PDB file of N, CA and C in Angstrom:
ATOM      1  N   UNK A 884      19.063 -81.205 -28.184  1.00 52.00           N
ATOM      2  CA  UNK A 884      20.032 -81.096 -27.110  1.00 52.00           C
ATOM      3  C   UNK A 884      21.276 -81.897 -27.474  1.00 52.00           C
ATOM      4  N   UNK A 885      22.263 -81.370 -27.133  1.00 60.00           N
ATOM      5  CA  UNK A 885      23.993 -82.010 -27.334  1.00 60.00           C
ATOM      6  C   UNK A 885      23.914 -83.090 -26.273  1.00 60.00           C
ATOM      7  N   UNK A 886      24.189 -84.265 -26.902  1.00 63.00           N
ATOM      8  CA  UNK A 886      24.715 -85.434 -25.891  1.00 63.00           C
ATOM      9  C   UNK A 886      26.001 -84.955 -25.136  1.00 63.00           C
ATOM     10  N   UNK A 887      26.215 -85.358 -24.007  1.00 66.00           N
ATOM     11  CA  UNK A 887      27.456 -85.014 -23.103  1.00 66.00           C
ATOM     12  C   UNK A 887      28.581 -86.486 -23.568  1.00 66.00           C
ATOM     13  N   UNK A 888      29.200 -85.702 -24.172  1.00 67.00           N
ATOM     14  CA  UNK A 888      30.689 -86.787 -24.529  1.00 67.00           C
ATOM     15  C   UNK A 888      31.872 -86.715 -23.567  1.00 67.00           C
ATOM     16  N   UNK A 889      32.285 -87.579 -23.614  1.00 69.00           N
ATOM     17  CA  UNK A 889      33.346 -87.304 -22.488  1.00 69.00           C
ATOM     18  C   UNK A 889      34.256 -86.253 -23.164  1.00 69.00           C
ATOM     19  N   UNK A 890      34.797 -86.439 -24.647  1.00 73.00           N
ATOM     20  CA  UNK A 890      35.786 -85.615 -25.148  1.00 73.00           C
ATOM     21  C   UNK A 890      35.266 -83.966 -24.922  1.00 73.00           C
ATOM     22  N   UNK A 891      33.624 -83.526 -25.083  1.00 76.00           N
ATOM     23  CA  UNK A 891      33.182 -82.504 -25.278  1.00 76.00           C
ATOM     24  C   UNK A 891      33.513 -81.865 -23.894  1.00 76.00           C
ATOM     25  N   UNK A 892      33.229 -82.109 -23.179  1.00 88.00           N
ATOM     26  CA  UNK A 892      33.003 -81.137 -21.696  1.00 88.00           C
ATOM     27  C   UNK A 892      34.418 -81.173 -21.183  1.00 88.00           C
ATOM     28  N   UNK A 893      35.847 -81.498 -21.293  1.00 89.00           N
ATOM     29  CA  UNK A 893      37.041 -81.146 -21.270  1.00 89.00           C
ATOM     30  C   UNK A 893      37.121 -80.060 -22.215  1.00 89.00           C
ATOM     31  N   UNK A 894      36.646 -79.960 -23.339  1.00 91.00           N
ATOM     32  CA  UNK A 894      36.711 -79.067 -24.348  1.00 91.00           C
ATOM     33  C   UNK A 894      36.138 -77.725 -24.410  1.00 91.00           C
ATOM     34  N   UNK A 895      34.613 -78.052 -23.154  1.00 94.00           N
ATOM     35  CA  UNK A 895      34.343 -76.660 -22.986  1.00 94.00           C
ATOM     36  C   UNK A 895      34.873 -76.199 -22.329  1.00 94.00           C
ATOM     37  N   UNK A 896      35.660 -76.811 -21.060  1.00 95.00           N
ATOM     38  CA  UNK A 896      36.118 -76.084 -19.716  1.00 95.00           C
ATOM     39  C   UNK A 896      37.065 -75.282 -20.542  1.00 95.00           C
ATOM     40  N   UNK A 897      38.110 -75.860 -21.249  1.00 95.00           N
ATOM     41  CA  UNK A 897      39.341 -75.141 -21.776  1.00 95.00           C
ATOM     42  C   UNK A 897      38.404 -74.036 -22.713  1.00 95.00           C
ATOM     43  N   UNK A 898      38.055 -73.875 -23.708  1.00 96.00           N
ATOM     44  CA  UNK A 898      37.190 -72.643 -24.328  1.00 96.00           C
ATOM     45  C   UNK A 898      36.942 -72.013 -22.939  1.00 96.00           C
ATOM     46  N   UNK A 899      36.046 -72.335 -22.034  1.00 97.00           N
ATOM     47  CA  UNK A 899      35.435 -70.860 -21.576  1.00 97.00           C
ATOM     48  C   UNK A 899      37.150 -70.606 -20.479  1.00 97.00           C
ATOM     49  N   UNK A 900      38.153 -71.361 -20.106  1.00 98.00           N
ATOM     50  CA  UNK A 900      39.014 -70.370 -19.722  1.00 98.00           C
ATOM     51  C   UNK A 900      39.739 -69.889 -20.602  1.00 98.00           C
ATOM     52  N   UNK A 901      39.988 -69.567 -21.319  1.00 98.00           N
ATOM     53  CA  UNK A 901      40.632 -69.191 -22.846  1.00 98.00           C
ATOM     54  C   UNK A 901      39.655 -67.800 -23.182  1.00 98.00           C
ATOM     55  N   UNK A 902      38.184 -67.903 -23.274  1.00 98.00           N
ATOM     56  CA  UNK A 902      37.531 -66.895 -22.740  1.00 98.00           C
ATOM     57  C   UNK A 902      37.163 -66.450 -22.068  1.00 98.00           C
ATOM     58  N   UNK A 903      37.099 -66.895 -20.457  1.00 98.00           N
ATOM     59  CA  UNK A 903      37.564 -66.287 -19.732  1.00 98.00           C
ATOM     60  C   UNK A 903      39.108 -65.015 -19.631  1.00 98.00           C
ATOM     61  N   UNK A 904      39.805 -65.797 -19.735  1.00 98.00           N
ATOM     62  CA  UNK A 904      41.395 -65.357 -19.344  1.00 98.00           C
ATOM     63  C   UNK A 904      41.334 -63.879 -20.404  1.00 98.00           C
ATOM     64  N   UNK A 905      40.556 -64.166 -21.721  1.00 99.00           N
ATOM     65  CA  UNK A 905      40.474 -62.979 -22.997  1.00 99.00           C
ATOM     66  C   UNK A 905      39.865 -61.608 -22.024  1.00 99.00           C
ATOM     67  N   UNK A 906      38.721 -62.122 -21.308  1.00 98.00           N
ATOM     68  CA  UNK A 906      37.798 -60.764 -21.175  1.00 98.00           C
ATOM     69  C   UNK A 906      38.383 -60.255 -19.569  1.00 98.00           C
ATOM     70  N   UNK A 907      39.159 -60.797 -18.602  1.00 99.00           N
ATOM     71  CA  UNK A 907      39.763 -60.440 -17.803  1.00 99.00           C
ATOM     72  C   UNK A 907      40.869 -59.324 -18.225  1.00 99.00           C
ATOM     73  N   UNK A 908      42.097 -60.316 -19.264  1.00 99.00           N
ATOM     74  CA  UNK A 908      42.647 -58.947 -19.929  1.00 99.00           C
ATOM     75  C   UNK A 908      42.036 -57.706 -20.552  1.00 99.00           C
ATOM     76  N   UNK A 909      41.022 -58.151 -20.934  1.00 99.00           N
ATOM     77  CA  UNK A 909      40.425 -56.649 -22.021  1.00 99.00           C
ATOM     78  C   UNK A 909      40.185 -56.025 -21.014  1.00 99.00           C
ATOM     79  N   UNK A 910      39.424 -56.560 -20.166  1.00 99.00           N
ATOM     80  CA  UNK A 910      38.896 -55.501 -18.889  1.00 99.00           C
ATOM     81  C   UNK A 910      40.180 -54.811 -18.265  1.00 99.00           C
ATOM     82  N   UNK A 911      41.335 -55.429 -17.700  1.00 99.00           N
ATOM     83  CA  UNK A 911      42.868 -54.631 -17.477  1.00 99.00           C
ATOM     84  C   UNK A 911      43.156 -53.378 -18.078  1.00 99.00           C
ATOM     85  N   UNK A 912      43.054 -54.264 -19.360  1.00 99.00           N
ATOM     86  CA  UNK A 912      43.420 -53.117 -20.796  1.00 99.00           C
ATOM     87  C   UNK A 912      42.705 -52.010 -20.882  1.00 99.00           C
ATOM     88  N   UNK A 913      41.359 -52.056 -20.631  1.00 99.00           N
ATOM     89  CA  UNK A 913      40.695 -50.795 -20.242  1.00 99.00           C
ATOM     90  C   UNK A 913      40.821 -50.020 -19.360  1.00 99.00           C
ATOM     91  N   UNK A 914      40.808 -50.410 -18.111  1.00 99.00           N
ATOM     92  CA  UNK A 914      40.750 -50.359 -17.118  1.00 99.00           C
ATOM     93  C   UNK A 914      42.199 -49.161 -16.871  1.00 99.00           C
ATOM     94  N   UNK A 915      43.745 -49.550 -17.657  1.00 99.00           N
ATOM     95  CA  UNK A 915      44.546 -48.775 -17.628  1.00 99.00           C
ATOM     96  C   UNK A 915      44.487 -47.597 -18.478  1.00 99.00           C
ATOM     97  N   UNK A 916      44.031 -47.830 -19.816  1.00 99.00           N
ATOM     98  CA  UNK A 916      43.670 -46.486 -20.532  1.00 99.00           C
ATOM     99  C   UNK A 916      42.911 -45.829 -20.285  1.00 99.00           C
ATOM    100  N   UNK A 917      41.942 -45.764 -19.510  1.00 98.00           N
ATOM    101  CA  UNK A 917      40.543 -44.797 -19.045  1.00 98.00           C
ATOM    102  C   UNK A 917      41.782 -44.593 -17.499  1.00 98.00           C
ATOM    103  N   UNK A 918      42.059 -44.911 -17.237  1.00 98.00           N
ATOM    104  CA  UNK A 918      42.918 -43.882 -16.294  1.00 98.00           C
ATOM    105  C   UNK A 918      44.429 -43.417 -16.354  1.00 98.00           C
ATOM    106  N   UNK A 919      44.394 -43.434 -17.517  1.00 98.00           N
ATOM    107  CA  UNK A 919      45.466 -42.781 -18.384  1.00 98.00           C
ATOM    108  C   UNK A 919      45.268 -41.484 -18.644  1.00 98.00           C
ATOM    109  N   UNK A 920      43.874 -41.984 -19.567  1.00 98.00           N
ATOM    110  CA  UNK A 920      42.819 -40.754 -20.146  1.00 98.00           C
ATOM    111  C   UNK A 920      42.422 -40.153 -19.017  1.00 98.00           C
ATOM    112  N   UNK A 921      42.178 -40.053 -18.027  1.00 98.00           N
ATOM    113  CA  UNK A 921      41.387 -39.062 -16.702  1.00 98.00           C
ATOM    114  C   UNK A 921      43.170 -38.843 -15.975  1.00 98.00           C
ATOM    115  N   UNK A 922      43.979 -39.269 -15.957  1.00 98.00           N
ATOM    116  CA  UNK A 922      44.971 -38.323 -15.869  1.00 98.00           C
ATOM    117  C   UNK A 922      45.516 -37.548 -16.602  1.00 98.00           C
ATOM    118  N   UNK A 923      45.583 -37.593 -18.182  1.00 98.00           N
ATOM    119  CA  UNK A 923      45.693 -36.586 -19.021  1.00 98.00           C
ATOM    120  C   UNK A 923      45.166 -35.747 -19.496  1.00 98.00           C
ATOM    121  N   UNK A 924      43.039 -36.261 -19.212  1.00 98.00           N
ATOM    122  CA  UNK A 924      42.525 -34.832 -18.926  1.00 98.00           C
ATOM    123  C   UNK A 924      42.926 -33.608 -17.772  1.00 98.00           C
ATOM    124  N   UNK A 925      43.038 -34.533 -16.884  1.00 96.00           N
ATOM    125  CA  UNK A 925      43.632 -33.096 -15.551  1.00 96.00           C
ATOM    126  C   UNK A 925      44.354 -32.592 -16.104  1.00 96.00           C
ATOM    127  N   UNK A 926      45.644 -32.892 -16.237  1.00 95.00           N
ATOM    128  CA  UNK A 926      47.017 -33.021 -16.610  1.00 95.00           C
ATOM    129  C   UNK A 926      46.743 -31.237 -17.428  1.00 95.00           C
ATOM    130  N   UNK A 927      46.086 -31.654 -18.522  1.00 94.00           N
ATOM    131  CA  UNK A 927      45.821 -30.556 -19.590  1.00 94.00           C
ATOM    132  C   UNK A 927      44.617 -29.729 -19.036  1.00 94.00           C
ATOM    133  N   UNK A 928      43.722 -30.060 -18.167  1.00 92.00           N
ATOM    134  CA  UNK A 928      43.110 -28.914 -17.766  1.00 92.00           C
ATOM    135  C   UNK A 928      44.108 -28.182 -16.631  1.00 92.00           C
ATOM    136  N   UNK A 929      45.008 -28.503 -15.865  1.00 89.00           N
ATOM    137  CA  UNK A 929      45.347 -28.101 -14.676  1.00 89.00           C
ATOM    138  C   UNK A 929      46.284 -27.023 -15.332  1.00 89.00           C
ATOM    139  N   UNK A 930      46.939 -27.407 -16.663  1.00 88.00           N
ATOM    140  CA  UNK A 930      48.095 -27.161 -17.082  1.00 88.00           C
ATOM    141  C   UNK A 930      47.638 -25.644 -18.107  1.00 88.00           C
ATOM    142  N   UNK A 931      46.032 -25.637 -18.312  1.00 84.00           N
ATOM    143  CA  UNK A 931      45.469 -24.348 -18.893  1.00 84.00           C
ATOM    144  C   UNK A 931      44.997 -23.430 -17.820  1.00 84.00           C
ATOM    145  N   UNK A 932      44.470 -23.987 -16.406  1.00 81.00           N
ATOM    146  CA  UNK A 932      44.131 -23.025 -15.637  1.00 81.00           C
ATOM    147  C   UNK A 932      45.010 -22.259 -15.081  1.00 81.00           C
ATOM    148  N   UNK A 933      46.373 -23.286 -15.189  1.00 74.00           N
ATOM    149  CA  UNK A 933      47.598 -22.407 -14.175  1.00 74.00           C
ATOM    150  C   UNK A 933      48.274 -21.840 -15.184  1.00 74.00           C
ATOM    151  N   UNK A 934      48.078 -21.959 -16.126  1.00 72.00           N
ATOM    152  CA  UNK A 934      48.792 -20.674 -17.346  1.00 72.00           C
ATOM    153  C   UNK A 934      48.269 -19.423 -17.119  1.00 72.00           C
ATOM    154  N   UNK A 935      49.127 -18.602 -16.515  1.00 55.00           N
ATOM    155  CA  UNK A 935      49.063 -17.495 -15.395  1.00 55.00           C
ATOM    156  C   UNK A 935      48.609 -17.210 -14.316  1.00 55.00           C
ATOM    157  N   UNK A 936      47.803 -18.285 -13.606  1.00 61.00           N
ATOM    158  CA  UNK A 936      47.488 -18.612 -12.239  1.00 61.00           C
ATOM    159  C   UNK A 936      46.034 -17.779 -12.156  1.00 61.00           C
ATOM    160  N   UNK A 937      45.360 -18.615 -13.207  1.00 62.00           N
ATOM    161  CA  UNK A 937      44.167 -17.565 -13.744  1.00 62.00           C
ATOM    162  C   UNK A 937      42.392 -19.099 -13.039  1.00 62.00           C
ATOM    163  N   UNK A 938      43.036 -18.601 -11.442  1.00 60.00           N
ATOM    164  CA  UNK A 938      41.909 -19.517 -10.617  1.00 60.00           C
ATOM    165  C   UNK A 938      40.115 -19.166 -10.997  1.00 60.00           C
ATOM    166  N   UNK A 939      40.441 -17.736 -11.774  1.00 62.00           N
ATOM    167  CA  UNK A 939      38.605 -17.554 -11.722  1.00 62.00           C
ATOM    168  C   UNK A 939      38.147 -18.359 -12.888  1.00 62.00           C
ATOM    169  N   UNK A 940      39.227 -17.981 -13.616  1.00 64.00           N
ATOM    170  CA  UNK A 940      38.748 -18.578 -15.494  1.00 64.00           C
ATOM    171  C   UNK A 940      38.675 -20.377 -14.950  1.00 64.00           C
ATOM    172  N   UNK A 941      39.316 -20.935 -14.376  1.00 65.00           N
ATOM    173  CA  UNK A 941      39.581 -22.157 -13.636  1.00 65.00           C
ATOM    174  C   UNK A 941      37.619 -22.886 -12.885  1.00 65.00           C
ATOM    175  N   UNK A 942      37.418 -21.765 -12.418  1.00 74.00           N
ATOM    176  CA  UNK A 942      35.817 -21.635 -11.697  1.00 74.00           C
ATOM    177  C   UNK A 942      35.382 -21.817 -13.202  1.00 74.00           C
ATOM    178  N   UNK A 943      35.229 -20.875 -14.377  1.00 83.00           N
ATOM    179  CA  UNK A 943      34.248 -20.807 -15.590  1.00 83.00           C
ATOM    180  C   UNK A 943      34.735 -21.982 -16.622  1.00 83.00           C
ATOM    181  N   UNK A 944      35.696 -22.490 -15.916  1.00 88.00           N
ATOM    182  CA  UNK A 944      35.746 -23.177 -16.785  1.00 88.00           C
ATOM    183  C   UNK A 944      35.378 -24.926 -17.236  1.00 88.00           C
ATOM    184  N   UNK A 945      35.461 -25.079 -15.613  1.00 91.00           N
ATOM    185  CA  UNK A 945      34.882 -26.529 -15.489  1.00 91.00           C
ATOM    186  C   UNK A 945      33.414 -26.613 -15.725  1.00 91.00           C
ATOM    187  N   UNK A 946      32.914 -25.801 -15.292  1.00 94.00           N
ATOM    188  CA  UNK A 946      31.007 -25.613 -16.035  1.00 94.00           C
ATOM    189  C   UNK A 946      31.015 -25.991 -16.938  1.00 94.00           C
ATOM    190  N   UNK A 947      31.649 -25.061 -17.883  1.00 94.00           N
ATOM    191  CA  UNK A 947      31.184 -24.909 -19.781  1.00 94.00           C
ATOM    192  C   UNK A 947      32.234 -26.301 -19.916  1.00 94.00           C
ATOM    193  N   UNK A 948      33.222 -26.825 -19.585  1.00 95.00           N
ATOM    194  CA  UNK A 948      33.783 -27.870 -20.422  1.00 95.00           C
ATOM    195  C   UNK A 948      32.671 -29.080 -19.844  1.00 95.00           C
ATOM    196  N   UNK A 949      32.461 -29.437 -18.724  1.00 97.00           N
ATOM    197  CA  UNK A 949      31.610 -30.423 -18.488  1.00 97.00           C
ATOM    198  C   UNK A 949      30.441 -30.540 -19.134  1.00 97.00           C
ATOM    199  N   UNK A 950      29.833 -29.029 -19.427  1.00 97.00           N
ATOM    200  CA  UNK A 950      28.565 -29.415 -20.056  1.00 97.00           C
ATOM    201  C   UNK A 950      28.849 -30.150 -21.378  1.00 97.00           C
ATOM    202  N   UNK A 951      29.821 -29.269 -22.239  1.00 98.00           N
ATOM    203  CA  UNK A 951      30.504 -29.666 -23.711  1.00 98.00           C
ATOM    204  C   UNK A 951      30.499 -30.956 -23.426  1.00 98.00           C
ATOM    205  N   UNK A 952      31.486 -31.890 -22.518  1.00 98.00           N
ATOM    206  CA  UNK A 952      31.832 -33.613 -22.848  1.00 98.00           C
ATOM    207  C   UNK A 952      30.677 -33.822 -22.463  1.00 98.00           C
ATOM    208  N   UNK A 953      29.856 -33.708 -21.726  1.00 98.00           N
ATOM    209  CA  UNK A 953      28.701 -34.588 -21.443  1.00 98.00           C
ATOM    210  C   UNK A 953      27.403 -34.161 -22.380  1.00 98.00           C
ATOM    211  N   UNK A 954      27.597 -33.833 -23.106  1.00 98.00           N
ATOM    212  CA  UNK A 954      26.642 -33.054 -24.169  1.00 98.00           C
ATOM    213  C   UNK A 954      27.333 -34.171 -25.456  1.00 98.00           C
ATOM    214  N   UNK A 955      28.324 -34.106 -25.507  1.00 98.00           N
ATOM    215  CA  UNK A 955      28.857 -34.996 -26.557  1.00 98.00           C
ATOM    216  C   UNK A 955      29.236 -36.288 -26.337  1.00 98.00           C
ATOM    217  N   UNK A 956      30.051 -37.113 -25.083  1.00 98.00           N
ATOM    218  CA  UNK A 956      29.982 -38.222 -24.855  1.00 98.00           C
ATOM    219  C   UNK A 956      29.319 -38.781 -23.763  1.00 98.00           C
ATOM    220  N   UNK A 957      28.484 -38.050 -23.444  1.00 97.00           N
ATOM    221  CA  UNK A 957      27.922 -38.823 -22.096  1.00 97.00           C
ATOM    222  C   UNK A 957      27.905 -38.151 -20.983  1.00 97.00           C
ATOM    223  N   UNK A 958      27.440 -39.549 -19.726  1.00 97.00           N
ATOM    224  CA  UNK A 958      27.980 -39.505 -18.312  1.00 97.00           C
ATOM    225  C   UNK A 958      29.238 -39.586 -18.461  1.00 97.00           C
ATOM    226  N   UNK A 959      29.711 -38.739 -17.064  1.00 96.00           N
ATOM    227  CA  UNK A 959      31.229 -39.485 -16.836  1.00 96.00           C
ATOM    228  C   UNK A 959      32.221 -38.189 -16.885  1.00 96.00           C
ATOM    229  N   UNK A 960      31.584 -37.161 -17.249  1.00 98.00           N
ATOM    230  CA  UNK A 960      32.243 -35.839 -17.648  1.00 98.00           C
ATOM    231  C   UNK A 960      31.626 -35.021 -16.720  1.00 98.00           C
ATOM    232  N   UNK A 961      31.242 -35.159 -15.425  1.00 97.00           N
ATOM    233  CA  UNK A 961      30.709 -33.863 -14.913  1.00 97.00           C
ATOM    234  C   UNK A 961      31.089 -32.774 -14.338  1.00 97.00           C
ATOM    235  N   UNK A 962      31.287 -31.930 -13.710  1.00 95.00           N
ATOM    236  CA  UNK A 962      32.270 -30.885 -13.199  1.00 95.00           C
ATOM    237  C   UNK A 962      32.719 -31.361 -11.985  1.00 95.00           C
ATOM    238  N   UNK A 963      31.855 -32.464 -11.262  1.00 96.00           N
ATOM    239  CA  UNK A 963      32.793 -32.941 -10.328  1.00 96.00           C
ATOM    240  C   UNK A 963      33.859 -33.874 -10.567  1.00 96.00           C
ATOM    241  N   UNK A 964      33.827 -34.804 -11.604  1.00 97.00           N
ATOM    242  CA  UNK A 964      34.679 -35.915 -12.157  1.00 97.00           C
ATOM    243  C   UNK A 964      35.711 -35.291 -12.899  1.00 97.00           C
ATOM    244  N   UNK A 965      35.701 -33.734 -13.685  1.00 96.00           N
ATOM    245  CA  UNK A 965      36.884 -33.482 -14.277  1.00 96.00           C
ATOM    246  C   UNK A 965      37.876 -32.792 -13.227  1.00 96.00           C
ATOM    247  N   UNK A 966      36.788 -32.338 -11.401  1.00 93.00           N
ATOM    248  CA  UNK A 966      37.357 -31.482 -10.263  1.00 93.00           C
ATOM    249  C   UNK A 966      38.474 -32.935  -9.791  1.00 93.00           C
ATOM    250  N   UNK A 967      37.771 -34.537  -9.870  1.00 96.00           N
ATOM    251  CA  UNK A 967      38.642 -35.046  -9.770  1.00 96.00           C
ATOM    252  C   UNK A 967      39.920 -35.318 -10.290  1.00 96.00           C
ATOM    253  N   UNK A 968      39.794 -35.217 -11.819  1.00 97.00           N
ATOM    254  CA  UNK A 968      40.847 -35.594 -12.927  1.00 97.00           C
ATOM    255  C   UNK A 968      41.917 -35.046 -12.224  1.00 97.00           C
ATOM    256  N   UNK A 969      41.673 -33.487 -12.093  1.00 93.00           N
ATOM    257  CA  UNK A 969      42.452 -32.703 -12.367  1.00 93.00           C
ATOM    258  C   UNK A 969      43.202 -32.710 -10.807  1.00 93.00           C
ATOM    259  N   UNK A 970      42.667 -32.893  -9.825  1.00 94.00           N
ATOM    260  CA  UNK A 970      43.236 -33.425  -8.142  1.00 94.00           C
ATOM    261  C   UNK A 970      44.251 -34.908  -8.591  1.00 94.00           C
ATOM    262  N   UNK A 971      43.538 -36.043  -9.639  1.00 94.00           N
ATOM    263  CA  UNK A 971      44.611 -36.859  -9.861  1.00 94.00           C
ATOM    264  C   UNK A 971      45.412 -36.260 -10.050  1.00 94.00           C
ATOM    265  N   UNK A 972      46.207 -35.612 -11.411  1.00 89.00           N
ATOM    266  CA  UNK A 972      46.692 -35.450 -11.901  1.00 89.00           C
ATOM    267  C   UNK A 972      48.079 -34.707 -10.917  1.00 89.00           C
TER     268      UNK A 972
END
């Protein structure tokens, strides 16, 4: 076990806010690009369904793309979450 020094435990407080303050930003930093990214998915799905105002292909199309991303990256892609993207957007 580490003896408690007086110099040491000033030294941790500053480290863990220093890491603290690190993983608050990263989390920001994410936090703005993943809803960057879910507005530029809409963005580009909204922007293929209304290329000729083609609402049925719009219906076939959120199925088959949701299955595709969530087949390849995961949760997080489902036909209701890209029905949202695309309402952000």
């Amino acid at each position: 076990m580490i003896a408690k020094t007086p110099k040491a435990i000033p030294l941790f407080h500053e480290i863990k806010t220093l890491i603290d303050s690190a993983r608050q930003r990263a989390t920001v930093a994410v936090n703005a690009e993943l809803t960057l990214l879910y507005w530029q998915v809409g963005q580009r799905i909204n922007a293929e369904v209304l290329k000729g105002a083609r609402a049925v292909y719009g219906k076939e199309l959120l199925p088959l793309l949701a299955k595709q991303l969530t087949e390849h990256y995961g949760k997080g892609w489902s036909q209701r979450n890209l029905a949202n993207m695309v309402k952000f957007s």
